[in-house]
Short mmCIF file of C-alpha atoms in Angstrom, two decimals:
data_model
loop_
_atom_site.label_atom_id
_atom_site.label_comp_id
_atom_site.label_asym_id
_atom_site.label_seq_id
_atom_site.Cartn_x
_atom_site.Cartn_y
_atom_site.Cartn_z
CA UNK A 552 6.14 -7.80 33.27
CA UNK A 553 7.43 -6.42 29.94
CA UNK A 554 9.53 -8.44 27.52
CA UNK A 555 12.97 -7.46 26.26
CA UNK A 556 13.64 -6.68 22.61
CA UNK A 557 14.67 -10.23 21.67
CA UNK A 558 11.90 -11.85 23.69
CA UNK A 559 9.30 -9.56 22.12
CA UNK A 560 10.60 -10.35 18.62
CA UNK A 561 10.44 -14.08 19.28
CA UNK A 562 6.93 -13.80 20.70
CA UNK A 563 5.67 -11.90 17.66
CA UNK A 564 7.24 -14.43 15.28
CA UNK A 565 5.57 -17.35 17.05
CA UNK A 566 2.36 -16.93 15.05
CA UNK A 567 0.28 -17.08 18.21
CA UNK A 568 -2.35 -14.50 19.13
CA UNK A 569 -1.46 -12.32 22.11
CA UNK A 570 -2.29 -9.07 23.85
CA UNK A 571 -0.50 -5.89 22.67
CA UNK A 572 3.00 -5.39 24.02
CA UNK A 573 2.02 -2.02 25.51
CA UNK A 574 -0.44 -3.70 27.88
CA UNK A 575 2.48 -4.95 29.95
CA UNK A 576 5.07 -2.52 28.57
CA UNK A 577 3.32 0.89 28.61
CA UNK A 578 6.60 2.78 28.23
CA UNK A 579 7.38 1.04 24.90
CA UNK A 580 8.28 3.78 22.42
CA UNK A 581 8.54 3.80 18.63
CA UNK A 582 12.35 3.63 18.57
CA UNK A 583 12.33 0.52 20.74
CA UNK A 584 9.53 -0.91 18.63
CA UNK A 585 11.71 -0.53 15.52
CA UNK A 586 14.50 -2.32 17.42
CA UNK A 587 12.07 -5.21 18.01
CA UNK A 588 11.14 -5.15 14.32
CA UNK A 589 14.82 -5.26 13.32
CA UNK A 590 15.53 -8.11 15.73
CA UNK A 591 12.63 -10.07 14.22
CA UNK A 592 14.14 -9.44 10.79
CA UNK A 593 17.49 -10.75 12.03
CA UNK A 594 15.75 -13.92 13.19
CA UNK A 595 13.95 -14.24 9.84
CA UNK A 596 17.23 -13.90 7.97
CA UNK A 597 18.84 -16.47 10.24
CA UNK A 598 16.21 -18.97 9.12
CA UNK A 599 16.92 -18.25 5.46
CA UNK A 600 14.67 -15.35 4.48
CA UNK A 601 15.99 -12.55 2.26
CA UNK A 602 15.06 -8.86 2.46
CA UNK A 603 13.37 -7.76 -0.77
CA UNK A 604 11.97 -4.36 0.21
CA UNK A 605 9.79 -2.48 2.64
CA UNK A 606 6.14 -1.69 3.19
CA UNK A 607 4.42 1.36 4.54
CA UNK A 608 1.43 1.02 6.79
CA UNK A 609 -1.31 3.40 7.85
CA UNK A 610 -0.64 5.82 4.98
CA UNK A 611 -4.34 6.42 4.28
CA UNK A 612 -6.78 8.29 6.51
CA UNK A 613 -9.24 5.41 6.40
CA UNK A 614 -6.65 2.99 7.85
CA UNK A 615 -5.50 5.52 10.43
CA UNK A 616 -9.09 5.95 11.60
CA UNK A 617 -9.64 2.19 11.75
CA UNK A 618 -6.54 1.63 13.90
CA UNK A 619 -6.81 4.83 15.93
CA UNK A 620 -3.23 5.68 14.93
CA UNK A 621 -2.37 8.97 13.21
CA UNK A 622 1.16 8.21 11.94
CA UNK A 623 2.37 6.01 9.08
CA UNK A 624 4.93 3.30 9.81
CA UNK A 625 7.58 1.31 7.96
CA UNK A 626 8.16 -2.45 7.98
CA UNK A 627 10.29 -5.07 6.23
CA UNK A 628 9.40 -7.36 3.34
CA UNK A 629 11.11 -10.70 2.80
CA UNK A 630 10.88 -13.32 0.06
CA UNK A 631 8.81 -15.53 2.39
CA UNK A 632 5.98 -12.98 2.23
CA UNK A 633 5.49 -13.26 -1.54
CA UNK A 634 2.28 -15.12 -2.41
CA UNK A 635 1.73 -16.02 -6.10
CA UNK A 636 -1.67 -15.02 -7.48
CA UNK A 637 -4.17 -17.85 -7.33
CA UNK A 638 -2.37 -19.71 -4.54
CA UNK A 639 -4.58 -20.28 -1.47
CA UNK A 640 -3.67 -18.27 1.59
CA UNK A 641 -1.85 -20.12 4.36
CA UNK A 642 -3.65 -20.31 7.68
CA UNK A 643 -3.48 -16.97 9.52
CA UNK A 644 -4.94 -15.53 12.72
CA UNK A 645 -7.34 -12.90 11.32
CA UNK A 646 -6.24 -11.92 7.80
CA UNK A 647 -7.40 -8.78 6.03
CA UNK A 648 -6.83 -7.68 2.43
CA UNK A 649 -6.09 -4.26 0.98
CA UNK A 650 -5.17 -3.08 -2.55
CA UNK A 651 -1.91 -1.19 -2.93
CA UNK A 652 0.21 0.66 -5.45
CA UNK A 653 3.63 -0.97 -5.50
CA UNK A 654 6.95 0.45 -6.67
CA UNK A 655 9.95 -1.53 -7.92
CA UNK A 656 13.11 0.56 -7.61
CA UNK A 657 15.66 0.97 -10.37
CA UNK A 658 18.09 3.10 -8.36
CA UNK A 659 19.20 3.38 -4.77
CA UNK A 660 17.18 5.90 -2.78
CA UNK A 661 18.75 7.32 0.38
CA UNK A 662 17.39 9.94 2.74
CA UNK A 663 17.21 12.35 4.39
CA UNK A 664 15.91 15.06 2.10
CA UNK A 665 14.15 12.81 -0.41
CA UNK A 666 11.14 14.51 -2.03
CA UNK A 667 8.29 12.96 -3.97
CA UNK A 668 9.96 14.06 -7.22
CA UNK A 669 13.37 12.58 -6.39
CA UNK A 670 11.68 9.43 -5.11
CA UNK A 671 9.83 8.89 -8.39
CA UNK A 672 13.05 9.35 -10.36
CA UNK A 673 14.37 6.19 -8.67
CA UNK A 674 11.36 4.05 -9.63
CA UNK A 675 11.70 1.53 -12.46
CA UNK A 676 8.06 0.45 -12.62
CA UNK A 677 4.79 0.49 -10.72
CA UNK A 678 2.38 -2.42 -10.18
CA UNK A 679 -0.91 -2.99 -8.51
CA UNK A 680 -0.84 -5.36 -5.59
CA UNK A 681 -2.81 -6.97 -2.78
CA UNK A 682 -1.40 -7.10 0.72
CA UNK A 683 -2.70 -9.55 3.30
CA UNK A 684 -2.17 -8.17 6.79
CA UNK A 685 -2.49 -10.22 9.96
CA UNK A 686 -1.94 -8.78 13.42
CA UNK A 687 -0.63 -10.99 16.16
CA UNK A 688 -2.68 -8.88 18.58
CA UNK A 689 -6.20 -9.89 19.53
CA UNK A 690 -8.75 -7.80 17.58
CA UNK A 691 -5.92 -5.74 16.02
CA UNK A 692 -5.80 -3.83 19.29
CA UNK A 693 -2.76 -1.70 20.15
CA UNK A 694 -0.89 1.56 19.80
CA UNK A 695 1.63 2.75 17.21
CA UNK A 696 4.61 1.03 18.92
CA UNK A 697 2.65 -2.25 18.92
CA UNK A 698 2.03 -1.97 15.19
CA UNK A 699 5.66 -1.11 14.47
CA UNK A 700 6.97 -3.99 16.58
CA UNK A 701 4.62 -6.39 14.78
CA UNK A 702 6.26 -5.40 11.47
CA UNK A 703 3.24 -3.39 10.38
CA UNK A 704 0.97 -6.46 10.62
CA UNK A 705 2.73 -7.94 7.57
CA UNK A 706 1.83 -11.42 6.36
CA UNK A 707 1.80 -11.83 2.56
CA UNK A 708 1.53 -9.82 -0.62
CA UNK A 709 0.95 -10.43 -4.32
CA UNK A 710 2.31 -8.25 -7.09
CA UNK A 711 0.08 -7.76 -10.12
CA UNK A 712 1.26 -8.91 -13.57
CA UNK A 713 1.11 -5.43 -15.17
CA UNK A 714 4.14 -3.22 -14.54
CA UNK A 715 4.45 0.19 -16.19
CA UNK A 716 6.79 3.15 -16.11
CA UNK A 717 5.37 5.54 -13.50
CA UNK A 718 5.42 8.47 -15.92
CA UNK A 719 2.75 6.76 -18.03
CA UNK A 720 0.12 6.73 -15.27
CA UNK A 721 -1.35 9.45 -13.07
CA UNK A 722 -0.91 7.57 -9.81
CA UNK A 723 -2.99 10.01 -7.78
CA UNK A 724 -5.97 9.13 -10.01
CA UNK A 725 -5.23 5.42 -10.43
CA UNK A 726 -8.30 3.69 -9.03
CA UNK A 727 -8.63 0.32 -7.32
CA UNK A 728 -11.76 -1.72 -6.72
CA UNK A 729 -11.57 -4.31 -3.96
CA UNK A 730 -13.79 -7.33 -4.56
CA UNK A 731 -14.64 -10.13 -2.13
CA UNK A 732 -16.61 -13.16 -3.33
CA UNK A 733 -17.84 -11.30 -6.41
CA UNK A 734 -19.01 -8.13 -4.63
CA UNK A 735 -17.21 -4.78 -4.75
CA UNK A 736 -16.65 -3.86 -1.10
CA UNK A 737 -14.49 -0.72 -1.38
CA UNK A 738 -12.82 1.61 -3.85
CA UNK A 739 -10.17 4.34 -3.72
CA UNK A 740 -7.59 6.16 -5.81
CA UNK A 741 -3.87 6.67 -5.28
CA UNK A 742 -4.60 10.05 -3.73
CA UNK A 743 -5.71 8.16 -0.61
CA UNK A 744 -2.05 7.29 0.00
CA UNK A 745 -0.53 10.45 1.49
CA UNK A 746 -2.04 12.51 -1.32
CA UNK A 747 0.17 10.67 -3.83
CA UNK A 748 2.04 7.36 -3.39
CA UNK A 749 5.30 9.14 -4.24
CA UNK A 750 4.96 10.90 -0.88
CA UNK A 751 4.83 7.50 0.80
CA UNK A 752 7.96 6.41 -1.08
CA UNK A 753 9.80 9.56 0.02
CA UNK A 754 8.64 8.91 3.59
CA UNK A 755 10.10 5.39 3.42
CA UNK A 756 13.46 6.67 2.15
CA UNK A 757 13.66 9.41 4.76
CA UNK A 758 12.59 7.12 7.61
CA UNK A 759 15.28 4.61 6.68
CA UNK A 760 17.77 7.42 6.15
CA UNK A 761 17.30 8.55 9.74
CA UNK A 762 18.40 5.03 10.73
CA UNK A 763 21.43 5.03 8.40
CA UNK A 764 19.73 2.76 5.85
CA UNK A 765 18.52 3.17 2.27
CA UNK A 766 16.14 1.68 -0.27
CA UNK A 767 18.16 -0.52 -2.60
CA UNK A 768 17.88 -1.14 -6.38
CA UNK A 769 15.40 -3.89 -7.16
CA UNK A 770 13.57 -3.52 -3.87
CA UNK A 771 9.79 -3.62 -3.73
CA UNK A 772 7.96 -0.87 -1.84
CA UNK A 773 4.32 -1.36 -0.86
CA UNK A 774 3.00 2.17 -0.39
CA UNK A 775 0.10 1.34 1.94
CA UNK A 776 -3.51 0.26 1.68
CA UNK A 777 -5.63 2.46 -0.56
CA UNK A 778 -8.92 1.30 0.95
CA UNK A 779 -9.97 -0.02 4.31
CA UNK A 780 -8.61 -3.48 5.10
CA UNK A 781 -11.32 -6.11 4.54
CA UNK A 782 -11.62 -9.37 6.47
CA UNK A 783 -10.74 -12.49 4.46
CA UNK A 784 -12.83 -15.44 5.62
CA UNK A 785 -11.74 -19.04 4.98
CA UNK A 786 -12.50 -19.92 1.38
CA UNK A 787 -13.11 -16.32 0.27
CA UNK A 788 -11.99 -15.09 -3.14
CA UNK A 789 -10.36 -11.66 -3.06
CA UNK A 790 -9.59 -9.56 -6.14
CA UNK A 791 -8.27 -6.07 -6.82
CA UNK A 792 -9.00 -4.32 -10.11
CA UNK A 793 -6.93 -1.29 -11.12
CA UNK A 794 -7.60 1.31 -13.81
CA UNK A 795 -4.36 0.71 -15.73
CA UNK A 796 -2.51 -1.93 -13.71
CA UNK A 797 -4.67 -4.98 -14.33
CA UNK A 798 -6.41 -7.32 -11.90
CA UNK A 799 -5.16 -9.67 -9.20
CA UNK A 800 -7.03 -12.56 -7.57
CA UNK A 801 -6.27 -14.42 -4.35
CA UNK A 802 -8.08 -17.52 -3.16
CA UNK A 803 -8.88 -17.87 0.53
CA UNK A 804 -7.33 -20.56 2.67
#
């Protein structure tokens, strides 16, 4: 028997592992999945969390292949998801890490019709970052509506200490090395993110615009994992090293 929107949101916020929603709700579509995501956000805000931006998921081919999903998605970020560098990860179900290029907006950005060029004009600065994703679904199994409903597998993220004006860096060539326990496990450039992370930012603005929403000044936008997402075992040390945006280190739980 399928859950309703509120029941699904509450189940996904419980922190307990479960089967994908589409197992029992095969007709679940993306629009309804976004309604579940929004209801979960309402519940988060009711318990005191504040919206600070959005994240894109599945913007790189490598992540789309891993998940068997061909379309990017959008999800919410709140202040409870910020993890200071060096702070051990809280206990999660099956966390994975991925390096990201992160925008901080200076101006409001409202779709539809936002292009990569107009999107970049709204950016105040760009940072490197590490996102920790954690699906509530066993083995990360599921379809696109499952991923959307689960808020893009969001858990935590860390923003790097180096922030620069985007015009000073060629973001398509900005490289990231992902390191786990002292070994480099993957590398990619910004071109892995929709060809250029500005395309991901435009996608976020246009996706929200179709829902009557906009990206607000000061918001953080995670543009999506550049590399494959790497398992983070208890006690592991994870670091991301960027060409011009510094290094970030996270300690395992």
